[in-house]
């Protein structure tokens, strides 16, 4: 169960989701990122507003929080999402190194509203050659040059 302060953060995420629907900025999704009890970012999904299919609420909140903290990671932060994150957003949460995820509605609730990610979950687990997206793997050796450069670099931000 969420404590009183956590419920306030989750309520804000849910408010952002509802506001999004009312204003037409995006889908019914909102997200809040908090560090040490302080709100770092709070936003709804901005897919429609920005014409960006990757601008889900969690991604938008991560982008804003990283800018605010001037960091490419969000260690020490928590994220509150009005709905269980899709595969892209969940991956971004991991990449941002967020410490804890809280969510309200489930992926099943999202599916019933027309946001069904079941297909994506299945596709991700398949070998690239078996996915429905026509995928070509080529120039492997050439691409390894940049990874060698990266490995040889003294100061790296991962």
Short mmCIF file of N, CA, C and O in Angstrom, two decimals, residues 10-85:
data_model
loop_
_atom_site.label_atom_id
_atom_site.label_comp_id
_atom_site.label_asym_id
_atom_site.label_seq_id
_atom_site.Cartn_x
_atom_site.Cartn_y
_atom_site.Cartn_z
N UNK A 10 0.98 9.59 -6.86
CA UNK A 10 0.20 8.77 -7.79
C UNK A 10 -1.04 9.53 -8.25
O UNK A 10 -1.40 9.48 -9.43
N UNK A 11 -1.69 10.24 -7.36
CA UNK A 11 -2.85 11.05 -7.75
C UNK A 11 -2.46 12.08 -8.80
O UNK A 11 -3.23 12.34 -9.73
N UNK A 12 -1.28 12.67 -8.67
CA UNK A 12 -0.81 13.64 -9.65
C UNK A 12 -0.62 12.96 -11.01
O UNK A 12 -1.00 13.51 -12.04
N UNK A 13 -0.03 11.76 -11.02
CA UNK A 13 0.13 11.01 -12.27
C UNK A 13 -1.23 10.75 -12.91
O UNK A 13 -1.41 10.92 -14.12
N UNK A 14 -2.19 10.35 -12.10
CA UNK A 14 -3.54 10.07 -12.60
C UNK A 14 -4.21 11.35 -13.10
O UNK A 14 -4.88 11.36 -14.14
N UNK A 15 -4.00 12.46 -12.40
CA UNK A 15 -4.54 13.76 -12.84
C UNK A 15 -3.95 14.15 -14.20
O UNK A 15 -4.66 14.66 -15.07
N UNK A 16 -2.64 13.93 -14.35
CA UNK A 16 -1.98 14.25 -15.63
C UNK A 16 -2.59 13.41 -16.76
O UNK A 16 -2.76 13.89 -17.88
N UNK A 17 -2.91 12.15 -16.47
CA UNK A 17 -3.53 11.27 -17.46
C UNK A 17 -4.90 11.80 -17.87
O UNK A 17 -5.21 11.87 -19.07
N UNK A 18 -5.70 12.16 -16.90
CA UNK A 18 -7.05 12.67 -17.20
C UNK A 18 -6.98 14.01 -17.93
O UNK A 18 -7.74 14.25 -18.88
N UNK A 19 -6.07 14.87 -17.51
CA UNK A 19 -5.87 16.17 -18.16
C UNK A 19 -5.50 15.96 -19.63
O UNK A 19 -5.96 16.68 -20.51
N UNK A 20 -4.68 14.96 -19.88
CA UNK A 20 -4.26 14.65 -21.24
C UNK A 20 -5.44 14.32 -22.14
O UNK A 20 -5.52 14.79 -23.26
N UNK A 21 -6.35 13.52 -21.63
CA UNK A 21 -7.53 13.13 -22.40
C UNK A 21 -8.38 14.37 -22.67
O UNK A 21 -8.83 14.59 -23.80
N UNK A 22 -8.59 15.18 -21.66
CA UNK A 22 -9.44 16.37 -21.79
C UNK A 22 -8.87 17.38 -22.78
O UNK A 22 -9.61 18.02 -23.52
N UNK A 23 -7.54 17.55 -22.80
CA UNK A 23 -6.92 18.55 -23.67
C UNK A 23 -6.54 18.00 -25.04
O UNK A 23 -6.22 18.78 -25.94
N UNK A 24 -6.54 16.68 -25.20
CA UNK A 24 -6.19 16.07 -26.48
C UNK A 24 -4.70 16.01 -26.74
O UNK A 24 -4.27 15.74 -27.87
N UNK A 25 -3.88 16.25 -25.72
CA UNK A 25 -2.42 16.21 -25.90
C UNK A 25 -1.89 14.80 -26.12
O UNK A 25 -0.84 14.61 -26.71
N UNK A 26 -2.62 13.82 -25.62
CA UNK A 26 -2.17 12.43 -25.75
C UNK A 26 -3.15 11.49 -25.11
O UNK A 26 -4.26 11.86 -24.75
N UNK A 27 -2.70 10.26 -24.92
CA UNK A 27 -3.55 9.23 -24.34
C UNK A 27 -3.70 9.37 -22.84
O UNK A 27 -3.12 10.26 -22.22
N UNK A 28 -4.46 8.48 -22.24
CA UNK A 28 -4.79 8.55 -20.81
C UNK A 28 -3.67 8.03 -19.91
O UNK A 28 -3.85 7.08 -19.15
N UNK A 29 -2.52 8.66 -20.03
CA UNK A 29 -1.36 8.22 -19.26
C UNK A 29 -0.64 9.42 -18.66
O UNK A 29 -0.47 10.44 -19.31
N UNK A 30 -0.22 9.26 -17.41
CA UNK A 30 0.53 10.31 -16.72
C UNK A 30 1.65 9.70 -15.91
O UNK A 30 1.59 8.53 -15.54
N UNK A 31 2.66 10.50 -15.63
CA UNK A 31 3.81 10.00 -14.89
C UNK A 31 4.46 11.12 -14.09
O UNK A 31 4.50 12.27 -14.52
N UNK A 32 4.97 10.74 -12.93
CA UNK A 32 5.64 11.67 -12.02
C UNK A 32 6.94 11.03 -11.57
O UNK A 32 6.97 9.86 -11.20
N UNK A 33 8.01 11.81 -11.58
CA UNK A 33 9.30 11.33 -11.07
C UNK A 33 9.65 12.14 -9.84
O UNK A 33 9.57 13.38 -9.85
N UNK A 34 10.04 11.42 -8.79
CA UNK A 34 10.30 12.01 -7.48
C UNK A 34 11.69 11.61 -7.00
O UNK A 34 12.11 10.46 -7.20
N UNK A 35 12.37 12.55 -6.37
CA UNK A 35 13.66 12.25 -5.74
C UNK A 35 13.66 12.87 -4.35
O UNK A 35 13.40 14.07 -4.21
N UNK A 36 13.93 12.05 -3.36
CA UNK A 36 13.96 12.50 -1.97
C UNK A 36 12.69 13.27 -1.58
O UNK A 36 12.75 14.31 -0.92
N UNK A 37 11.55 12.77 -2.02
CA UNK A 37 10.28 13.38 -1.67
C UNK A 37 9.92 14.63 -2.45
O UNK A 37 8.88 15.23 -2.22
N UNK A 38 10.77 15.02 -3.42
CA UNK A 38 10.53 16.23 -4.22
C UNK A 38 10.19 15.83 -5.66
O UNK A 38 10.88 15.00 -6.25
N UNK A 39 9.13 16.44 -6.19
CA UNK A 39 8.75 16.17 -7.58
C UNK A 39 9.78 16.79 -8.52
O UNK A 39 10.04 18.00 -8.45
N UNK A 40 10.35 15.96 -9.38
CA UNK A 40 11.33 16.42 -10.36
C UNK A 40 10.65 16.69 -11.69
O UNK A 40 10.96 17.65 -12.38
N UNK A 41 9.70 15.83 -12.06
CA UNK A 41 8.93 16.05 -13.29
C UNK A 41 7.56 15.41 -13.14
O UNK A 41 7.39 14.44 -12.41
N UNK A 42 6.60 15.99 -13.84
CA UNK A 42 5.23 15.47 -13.85
C UNK A 42 4.62 15.84 -15.19
O UNK A 42 4.59 17.02 -15.56
N UNK A 43 4.18 14.83 -15.92
CA UNK A 43 3.65 15.11 -17.24
C UNK A 43 2.72 14.00 -17.70
O UNK A 43 2.73 12.90 -17.15
N UNK A 44 1.98 14.31 -18.72
CA UNK A 44 1.17 13.30 -19.38
C UNK A 44 1.90 12.84 -20.63
O UNK A 44 2.96 13.36 -20.99
N UNK A 45 1.31 11.90 -21.29
CA UNK A 45 1.78 11.43 -22.58
C UNK A 45 1.68 12.60 -23.56
O UNK A 45 0.69 13.32 -23.55
N UNK A 46 2.71 12.82 -24.37
CA UNK A 46 2.68 13.94 -25.32
C UNK A 46 2.76 13.47 -26.78
O UNK A 46 3.22 14.20 -27.65
N UNK A 47 2.31 12.25 -27.01
CA UNK A 47 2.38 11.67 -28.35
C UNK A 47 1.67 12.55 -29.38
O UNK A 47 2.24 12.90 -30.41
N UNK A 48 0.42 12.92 -29.12
CA UNK A 48 -0.35 13.72 -30.08
C UNK A 48 0.21 15.12 -30.23
O UNK A 48 0.35 15.63 -31.33
N UNK A 49 0.54 15.73 -29.12
CA UNK A 49 1.04 17.12 -29.12
C UNK A 49 2.34 17.24 -29.90
O UNK A 49 2.55 18.21 -30.63
N UNK A 50 3.23 16.26 -29.75
CA UNK A 50 4.56 16.35 -30.36
C UNK A 50 4.70 15.53 -31.65
O UNK A 50 5.75 15.56 -32.28
N UNK A 51 3.64 14.80 -32.01
CA UNK A 51 3.70 13.89 -33.17
C UNK A 51 4.90 12.95 -33.03
O UNK A 51 5.66 12.70 -33.96
N UNK A 52 5.06 12.42 -31.82
CA UNK A 52 6.19 11.55 -31.49
C UNK A 52 5.65 10.29 -30.82
O UNK A 52 5.21 10.33 -29.68
N UNK A 53 5.69 9.16 -31.53
CA UNK A 53 5.14 7.93 -30.96
C UNK A 53 5.91 7.42 -29.74
O UNK A 53 5.42 6.55 -29.02
N UNK A 54 7.10 7.96 -29.48
CA UNK A 54 7.86 7.54 -28.30
C UNK A 54 7.62 8.45 -27.10
O UNK A 54 8.18 8.21 -26.03
N UNK A 55 6.78 9.45 -27.23
CA UNK A 55 6.58 10.43 -26.15
C UNK A 55 5.51 9.97 -25.16
O UNK A 55 4.61 10.72 -24.80
N UNK A 56 5.64 8.73 -24.72
CA UNK A 56 4.75 8.22 -23.68
C UNK A 56 5.02 8.98 -22.39
O UNK A 56 6.07 9.61 -22.24
N UNK A 57 4.10 8.92 -21.46
CA UNK A 57 4.22 9.70 -20.22
C UNK A 57 5.52 9.41 -19.47
O UNK A 57 6.19 10.32 -19.01
N UNK A 58 5.86 8.13 -19.36
CA UNK A 58 7.08 7.78 -18.63
C UNK A 58 8.32 8.31 -19.34
O UNK A 58 9.23 8.84 -18.69
N UNK A 59 8.35 8.19 -20.66
CA UNK A 59 9.49 8.69 -21.45
C UNK A 59 9.58 10.21 -21.32
O UNK A 59 10.67 10.76 -21.09
N UNK A 60 8.45 10.88 -21.45
CA UNK A 60 8.44 12.34 -21.34
C UNK A 60 8.90 12.78 -19.95
O UNK A 60 9.69 13.72 -19.81
N UNK A 61 8.44 12.07 -18.91
CA UNK A 61 8.86 12.40 -17.55
C UNK A 61 10.35 12.15 -17.34
O UNK A 61 11.03 12.93 -16.68
N UNK A 62 10.85 11.07 -17.91
CA UNK A 62 12.29 10.77 -17.81
C UNK A 62 13.10 11.86 -18.49
O UNK A 62 14.09 12.35 -17.95
N UNK A 63 12.67 12.27 -19.67
CA UNK A 63 13.39 13.33 -20.40
C UNK A 63 13.43 14.62 -19.59
O UNK A 63 14.48 15.25 -19.45
N UNK A 64 12.29 15.00 -19.05
CA UNK A 64 12.22 16.23 -18.24
C UNK A 64 13.07 16.12 -16.98
O UNK A 64 13.79 17.06 -16.62
N UNK A 65 13.00 14.98 -16.31
CA UNK A 65 13.77 14.80 -15.07
C UNK A 65 15.27 14.81 -15.34
O UNK A 65 16.03 15.40 -14.57
N UNK A 66 15.69 14.16 -16.41
CA UNK A 66 17.11 14.16 -16.76
C UNK A 66 17.60 15.57 -17.05
O UNK A 66 18.70 15.96 -16.63
N UNK A 67 16.79 16.35 -17.76
CA UNK A 67 17.16 17.75 -18.03
C UNK A 67 17.23 18.55 -16.74
O UNK A 67 18.17 19.31 -16.51
N UNK A 68 16.25 18.35 -15.87
CA UNK A 68 16.20 19.08 -14.61
C UNK A 68 17.41 18.75 -13.73
O UNK A 68 18.00 19.64 -13.11
N UNK A 69 17.77 17.47 -13.67
CA UNK A 69 18.89 17.04 -12.83
C UNK A 69 20.24 17.07 -13.56
O UNK A 69 21.27 16.77 -12.96
N UNK A 70 20.19 17.40 -14.85
CA UNK A 70 21.40 17.45 -15.68
C UNK A 70 22.19 16.15 -15.56
O UNK A 70 23.39 16.14 -15.28
N UNK A 71 21.48 15.06 -15.80
CA UNK A 71 22.06 13.73 -15.66
C UNK A 71 21.40 12.78 -16.66
O UNK A 71 20.24 12.94 -17.01
N UNK A 72 22.16 11.78 -17.10
CA UNK A 72 21.59 10.78 -17.99
C UNK A 72 21.03 9.58 -17.21
O UNK A 72 20.50 8.65 -17.80
N UNK A 73 21.17 9.62 -15.90
CA UNK A 73 20.58 8.57 -15.07
C UNK A 73 19.74 9.22 -13.98
O UNK A 73 19.95 10.39 -13.63
N UNK A 74 18.82 8.45 -13.46
CA UNK A 74 17.92 8.95 -12.43
C UNK A 74 18.00 8.06 -11.18
O UNK A 74 16.99 7.73 -10.56
N UNK A 75 19.22 7.70 -10.82
CA UNK A 75 19.42 6.92 -9.61
C UNK A 75 18.93 7.74 -8.42
O UNK A 75 19.08 8.95 -8.37
N UNK A 76 18.30 7.06 -7.48
CA UNK A 76 17.73 7.73 -6.32
C UNK A 76 16.33 8.25 -6.56
O UNK A 76 15.71 8.81 -5.66
N UNK A 77 15.81 8.04 -7.77
CA UNK A 77 14.46 8.51 -8.10
C UNK A 77 13.46 7.36 -8.10
O UNK A 77 13.81 6.20 -8.24
N UNK A 78 12.21 7.76 -7.95
CA UNK A 78 11.08 6.84 -8.07
C UNK A 78 10.18 7.39 -9.16
O UNK A 78 10.11 8.60 -9.36
N UNK A 79 9.49 6.49 -9.84
CA UNK A 79 8.55 6.91 -10.88
C UNK A 79 7.15 6.39 -10.53
O UNK A 79 6.99 5.25 -10.11
N UNK A 80 6.18 7.27 -10.67
CA UNK A 80 4.77 6.95 -10.45
C UNK A 80 4.08 7.05 -11.80
O UNK A 80 4.14 8.09 -12.45
N UNK A 81 3.48 5.96 -12.22
CA UNK A 81 2.82 5.91 -13.52
C UNK A 81 1.34 5.59 -13.33
O UNK A 81 0.99 4.71 -12.55
N UNK A 82 0.51 6.30 -14.05
CA UNK A 82 -0.93 6.06 -13.93
C UNK A 82 -1.32 4.68 -14.43
O UNK A 82 -2.37 4.16 -14.08
N UNK A 83 -0.45 4.08 -15.24
CA UNK A 83 -0.71 2.75 -15.79
C UNK A 83 0.60 1.97 -15.87
O UNK A 83 1.68 2.56 -16.00
N UNK A 84 0.50 0.67 -15.80
CA UNK A 84 1.66 -0.20 -15.95
C UNK A 84 2.39 0.14 -17.25
O UNK A 84 1.77 0.21 -18.31
N UNK A 85 3.68 0.38 -17.19
CA UNK A 85 4.41 0.81 -18.40
C UNK A 85 4.43 -0.24 -19.51
O UNK A 85 4.48 -1.45 -19.25
#
